[in-house]
Amino acid sequence: MNRIALVAASLCVSLSLSAPVFAQYSAPPNTGTPFKDTSMLKPPAGARVAIIEFEDLECPACSHAFPITRGAAEHYKIPLVHHDFPLKMHIWSLDAAITARYMQDKISPQAAEDYRRAVFANQNSIASKEDLENFTRHYFQTHGREMPFVVDPTGQFAREVHADYELGERVGLTQTPTIFVVTPKHWTQVTDVNQLYQTIDTALAETPATTVRSNLRHASKPQR
């Protein structure tokens, strides 16, 4: 792979002004990003550590990170909280995210994961909305399902994706994927996905299970 291709595959970046500008560059590892509001970067209740990931189905770096984040969640038996962040300059990313939400809500979360995995695997052959529609129709057929004539007739799934996007804007995202390892007390952005396992090890070491149980008991106490 030549130098230009390496840079293009490294990161998807959105500079959100009046209209987002698309650029791709190779960021130095684990420099982090100055975020705006990180109050929502917490693990689900009862979890010592979790991965939070914002991804774009048209982003090559997200395709690279997808199996790594899923593998880490399975290896450590920790939650992975997924959010869609389709960059506005990408042609078909939003449509793909809406279809994934349809599968998640109408079929199963695993069906949505499988579809996302397939989209990432076929990214290079999807160059337009028409390509995505043809790919999705074939995907439904080969999995024994009939693709609905209109995937999102009420706009429900678009609203779900938009809610994720608004959450990302509230945090202050500038790129995809944006990956966090979170504990009840702090978060760490993982800008080099190859350091994800090491970051989780550190977070687990810093967050004993007894601390989580104590926090849960405190939260469950009735307020006087």
PDB file of C-alpha atoms in Angstrom, residues 32-180:
ATOM      1  CA  GLY A  32      -6.718  12.839  22.283  1.00  0.00           C
ATOM      2  CA  THR A  33      -9.242  15.507  21.361  1.00  0.00           C
ATOM      3  CA  PRO A  34     -10.461  18.472  23.435  1.00  0.00           C
ATOM      4  CA  PHE A  35     -14.128  17.533  23.911  1.00  0.00           C
ATOM      5  CA  LYS A  36     -17.025  19.765  24.917  1.00  0.00           C
ATOM      6  CA  ASP A  37     -19.353  17.704  27.132  1.00  0.00           C
ATOM      7  CA  THR A  38     -18.178  14.332  28.429  1.00  0.00           C
ATOM      8  CA  SER A  39     -20.800  13.854  31.137  1.00  0.00           C
ATOM      9  CA  MET A  40     -22.413  10.986  29.210  1.00  0.00           C
ATOM     10  CA  LEU A  41     -19.178   8.995  28.911  1.00  0.00           C
ATOM     11  CA  LYS A  42     -20.105   6.422  31.550  1.00  0.00           C
ATOM     12  CA  PRO A  43     -20.446   2.630  31.437  1.00  0.00           C
ATOM     13  CA  PRO A  44     -23.879   1.006  31.768  1.00  0.00           C
ATOM     14  CA  ALA A  45     -25.014   0.535  35.353  1.00  0.00           C
ATOM     15  CA  GLY A  46     -23.078  -2.214  37.108  1.00  0.00           C
ATOM     16  CA  ALA A  47     -20.220  -2.351  34.592  1.00  0.00           C
ATOM     17  CA  ARG A  48     -16.648  -1.709  35.742  1.00  0.00           C
ATOM     18  CA  VAL A  49     -15.457  -0.790  32.257  1.00  0.00           C
ATOM     19  CA  ALA A  50     -17.098  -0.328  28.867  1.00  0.00           C
ATOM     20  CA  ILE A  51     -16.180   0.651  25.341  1.00  0.00           C
ATOM     21  CA  ILE A  52     -18.092   3.525  23.751  1.00  0.00           C
ATOM     22  CA  GLU A  53     -17.691   3.837  19.993  1.00  0.00           C
ATOM     23  CA  PHE A  54     -18.964   6.355  17.447  1.00  0.00           C
ATOM     24  CA  GLU A  55     -18.653   5.026  13.897  1.00  0.00           C
ATOM     25  CA  ASP A  56     -19.460   5.807  10.271  1.00  0.00           C
ATOM     26  CA  LEU A  57     -20.200   2.878   7.956  1.00  0.00           C
ATOM     27  CA  GLU A  58     -18.473   4.610   5.031  1.00  0.00           C
ATOM     28  CA  CYS A  59     -15.249   5.291   6.975  1.00  0.00           C
ATOM     29  CA  PRO A  60     -12.258   3.011   6.188  1.00  0.00           C
ATOM     30  CA  ALA A  61     -10.799   3.509   9.673  1.00  0.00           C
ATOM     31  CA  CYS A  62     -14.118   2.397  11.209  1.00  0.00           C
ATOM     32  CA  SER A  63     -13.972  -0.734   9.065  1.00  0.00           C
ATOM     33  CA  HIS A  64     -10.509  -1.453  10.462  1.00  0.00           C
ATOM     34  CA  ALA A  65     -11.589  -0.810  14.068  1.00  0.00           C
ATOM     35  CA  PHE A  66     -14.843  -2.811  13.908  1.00  0.00           C
ATOM     36  CA  PRO A  67     -13.441  -6.319  14.546  1.00  0.00           C
ATOM     37  CA  ILE A  68     -10.954  -5.004  17.112  1.00  0.00           C
ATOM     38  CA  THR A  69     -13.534  -3.292  19.326  1.00  0.00           C
ATOM     39  CA  ARG A  70     -15.898  -6.274  19.074  1.00  0.00           C
ATOM     40  CA  GLY A  71     -13.076  -8.676  19.829  1.00  0.00           C
ATOM     41  CA  ALA A  72     -12.037  -6.638  22.859  1.00  0.00           C
ATOM     42  CA  ALA A  73     -15.591  -6.513  24.228  1.00  0.00           C
ATOM     43  CA  GLU A  74     -15.877 -10.294  23.866  1.00  0.00           C
ATOM     44  CA  HIS A  75     -12.415 -10.964  25.298  1.00  0.00           C
ATOM     45  CA  TYR A  76     -12.981  -8.892  28.438  1.00  0.00           C
ATOM     46  CA  LYS A  77     -16.743  -9.585  28.679  1.00  0.00           C
ATOM     47  CA  ILE A  78     -17.477  -5.859  28.896  1.00  0.00           C
ATOM     48  CA  PRO A  79     -20.246  -3.805  27.250  1.00  0.00           C
ATOM     49  CA  LEU A  80     -19.697  -2.108  23.905  1.00  0.00           C
ATOM     50  CA  VAL A  81     -21.990   0.905  23.530  1.00  0.00           C
ATOM     51  CA  HIS A  82     -22.340   1.696  19.828  1.00  0.00           C
ATOM     52  CA  HIS A  83     -23.385   5.050  18.345  1.00  0.00           C
ATOM     53  CA  ASP A  84     -23.852   5.997  14.709  1.00  0.00           C
ATOM     54  CA  PHE A  85     -22.042   9.133  13.574  1.00  0.00           C
ATOM     55  CA  PRO A  86     -22.532   9.270   9.780  1.00  0.00           C
ATOM     56  CA  LEU A  87     -20.419  12.116   8.446  1.00  0.00           C
ATOM     57  CA  LYS A  88     -22.555  14.473   6.396  1.00  0.00           C
ATOM     58  CA  MET A  89     -20.194  14.507   3.440  1.00  0.00           C
ATOM     59  CA  HIS A  90     -20.418  10.752   2.948  1.00  0.00           C
ATOM     60  CA  ILE A  91     -22.821   9.698   0.204  1.00  0.00           C
ATOM     61  CA  TRP A  92     -24.446   6.554   1.577  1.00  0.00           C
ATOM     62  CA  SER A  93     -23.403   6.258   5.227  1.00  0.00           C
ATOM     63  CA  LEU A  94     -26.669   7.612   6.645  1.00  0.00           C
ATOM     64  CA  ASP A  95     -28.775   5.223   4.553  1.00  0.00           C
ATOM     65  CA  ALA A  96     -26.672   2.273   5.705  1.00  0.00           C
ATOM     66  CA  ALA A  97     -27.029   3.325   9.349  1.00  0.00           C
ATOM     67  CA  ILE A  98     -30.815   3.595   8.958  1.00  0.00           C
ATOM     68  CA  THR A  99     -30.953   0.079   7.491  1.00  0.00           C
ATOM     69  CA  ALA A 100     -28.849  -1.225  10.378  1.00  0.00           C
ATOM     70  CA  ARG A 101     -31.283   0.393  12.829  1.00  0.00           C
ATOM     71  CA  TYR A 102     -34.189  -1.254  10.998  1.00  0.00           C
ATOM     72  CA  MET A 103     -32.511  -4.632  11.469  1.00  0.00           C
ATOM     73  CA  GLN A 104     -31.702  -3.902  15.111  1.00  0.00           C
ATOM     74  CA  ASP A 105     -35.273  -2.929  15.970  1.00  0.00           C
ATOM     75  CA  LYS A 106     -37.254  -5.238  13.667  1.00  0.00           C
ATOM     76  CA  ILE A 107     -35.055  -8.351  13.511  1.00  0.00           C
ATOM     77  CA  SER A 108     -32.356  -8.483  16.208  1.00  0.00           C
ATOM     78  CA  PRO A 109     -29.267  -6.620  17.460  1.00  0.00           C
ATOM     79  CA  GLN A 110     -27.118  -9.468  16.118  1.00  0.00           C
ATOM     80  CA  ALA A 111     -28.660  -9.094  12.662  1.00  0.00           C
ATOM     81  CA  ALA A 112     -27.692  -5.418  12.720  1.00  0.00           C
ATOM     82  CA  GLU A 113     -24.134  -6.281  13.768  1.00  0.00           C
ATOM     83  CA  ASP A 114     -23.878  -8.826  10.952  1.00  0.00           C
ATOM     84  CA  TYR A 115     -25.112  -6.267   8.421  1.00  0.00           C
ATOM     85  CA  ARG A 116     -22.639  -3.643   9.623  1.00  0.00           C
ATOM     86  CA  ARG A 117     -19.836  -6.203   9.373  1.00  0.00           C
ATOM     87  CA  ALA A 118     -20.882  -7.053   5.805  1.00  0.00           C
ATOM     88  CA  VAL A 119     -21.061  -3.379   4.800  1.00  0.00           C
ATOM     89  CA  PHE A 120     -17.562  -2.774   6.123  1.00  0.00           C
ATOM     90  CA  ALA A 121     -16.270  -5.860   4.298  1.00  0.00           C
ATOM     91  CA  ASN A 122     -17.741  -4.572   1.026  1.00  0.00           C
ATOM     92  CA  GLN A 123     -16.973  -0.862   1.480  1.00  0.00           C
ATOM     93  CA  ASN A 124     -14.720  -0.673  -1.583  1.00  0.00           C
ATOM     94  CA  SER A 125     -17.476  -1.916  -3.889  1.00  0.00           C
ATOM     95  CA  ILE A 126     -20.119   0.562  -2.644  1.00  0.00           C
ATOM     96  CA  ALA A 127     -19.651   3.896  -4.367  1.00  0.00           C
ATOM     97  CA  SER A 128     -23.198   5.288  -4.439  1.00  0.00           C
ATOM     98  CA  LYS A 129     -26.644   5.062  -2.869  1.00  0.00           C
ATOM     99  CA  GLU A 130     -27.660   2.774  -5.736  1.00  0.00           C
ATOM    100  CA  ASP A 131     -24.723   0.470  -5.001  1.00  0.00           C
ATOM    101  CA  LEU A 132     -25.757   0.365  -1.339  1.00  0.00           C
ATOM    102  CA  GLU A 133     -29.376  -0.437  -2.238  1.00  0.00           C
ATOM    103  CA  ASN A 134     -28.293  -3.266  -4.544  1.00  0.00           C
ATOM    104  CA  PHE A 135     -25.907  -4.610  -1.920  1.00  0.00           C
ATOM    105  CA  THR A 136     -28.579  -4.448   0.795  1.00  0.00           C
ATOM    106  CA  ARG A 137     -31.227  -6.124  -1.355  1.00  0.00           C
ATOM    107  CA  HIS A 138     -28.812  -8.950  -2.152  1.00  0.00           C
ATOM    108  CA  TYR A 139     -27.864  -9.173   1.525  1.00  0.00           C
ATOM    109  CA  PHE A 140     -31.494  -9.602   2.544  1.00  0.00           C
ATOM    110  CA  GLN A 141     -32.049 -12.259  -0.123  1.00  0.00           C
ATOM    111  CA  THR A 142     -28.986 -14.290   0.806  1.00  0.00           C
ATOM    112  CA  HIS A 143     -30.065 -14.232   4.457  1.00  0.00           C
ATOM    113  CA  GLY A 144     -33.566 -15.493   3.722  1.00  0.00           C
ATOM    114  CA  ARG A 145     -35.336 -12.198   4.287  1.00  0.00           C
ATOM    115  CA  GLU A 146     -37.348  -9.864   2.095  1.00  0.00           C
ATOM    116  CA  MET A 147     -36.180  -6.272   1.988  1.00  0.00           C
ATOM    117  CA  PRO A 148     -39.078  -3.912   2.741  1.00  0.00           C
ATOM    118  CA  PHE A 149     -40.154  -1.613  -0.088  1.00  0.00           C
ATOM    119  CA  VAL A 150     -39.520   1.341   2.264  1.00  0.00           C
ATOM    120  CA  VAL A 151     -37.112   0.650   5.117  1.00  0.00           C
ATOM    121  CA  ASP A 152     -38.106   3.646   7.242  1.00  0.00           C
ATOM    122  CA  PRO A 153     -41.634   4.799   6.332  1.00  0.00           C
ATOM    123  CA  THR A 154     -42.212   6.752   9.554  1.00  0.00           C
ATOM    124  CA  GLY A 155     -38.699   8.177   9.933  1.00  0.00           C
ATOM    125  CA  GLN A 156     -38.236   6.341  13.252  1.00  0.00           C
ATOM    126  CA  PHE A 157     -34.845   4.894  12.388  1.00  0.00           C
ATOM    127  CA  ALA A 158     -33.563   8.141  10.915  1.00  0.00           C
ATOM    128  CA  ARG A 159     -34.493   9.834  14.185  1.00  0.00           C
ATOM    129  CA  GLU A 160     -32.562   7.202  16.138  1.00  0.00           C
ATOM    130  CA  VAL A 161     -29.467   7.760  14.007  1.00  0.00           C
ATOM    131  CA  HIS A 162     -29.886  11.530  14.272  1.00  0.00           C
ATOM    132  CA  ALA A 163     -30.100  11.258  18.074  1.00  0.00           C
ATOM    133  CA  ASP A 164     -26.742   9.477  18.058  1.00  0.00           C
ATOM    134  CA  TYR A 165     -25.291  12.130  15.764  1.00  0.00           C
ATOM    135  CA  GLU A 166     -26.543  14.917  18.054  1.00  0.00           C
ATOM    136  CA  LEU A 167     -24.967  13.120  21.022  1.00  0.00           C
ATOM    137  CA  GLY A 168     -21.662  13.031  19.141  1.00  0.00           C
ATOM    138  CA  GLU A 169     -21.919  16.748  18.388  1.00  0.00           C
ATOM    139  CA  ARG A 170     -22.654  17.415  22.057  1.00  0.00           C
ATOM    140  CA  VAL A 171     -19.489  15.520  23.007  1.00  0.00           C
ATOM    141  CA  GLY A 172     -17.606  17.476  20.358  1.00  0.00           C
ATOM    142  CA  LEU A 173     -16.556  14.729  17.955  1.00  0.00           C
ATOM    143  CA  THR A 174     -14.337  15.637  15.021  1.00  0.00           C
ATOM    144  CA  GLN A 175     -13.524  12.213  13.609  1.00  0.00           C
ATOM    145  CA  THR A 176     -14.575   8.614  13.161  1.00  0.00           C
ATOM    146  CA  PRO A 177     -14.089   6.266  14.696  1.00  0.00           C
ATOM    147  CA  THR A 178     -14.043   7.911  18.106  1.00  0.00           C
ATOM    148  CA  ILE A 179     -13.479   5.256  20.750  1.00  0.00           C
ATOM    149  CA  PHE A 180     -13.547   5.650  24.517  1.00  0.00           C
TER     150      PHE A 180
END
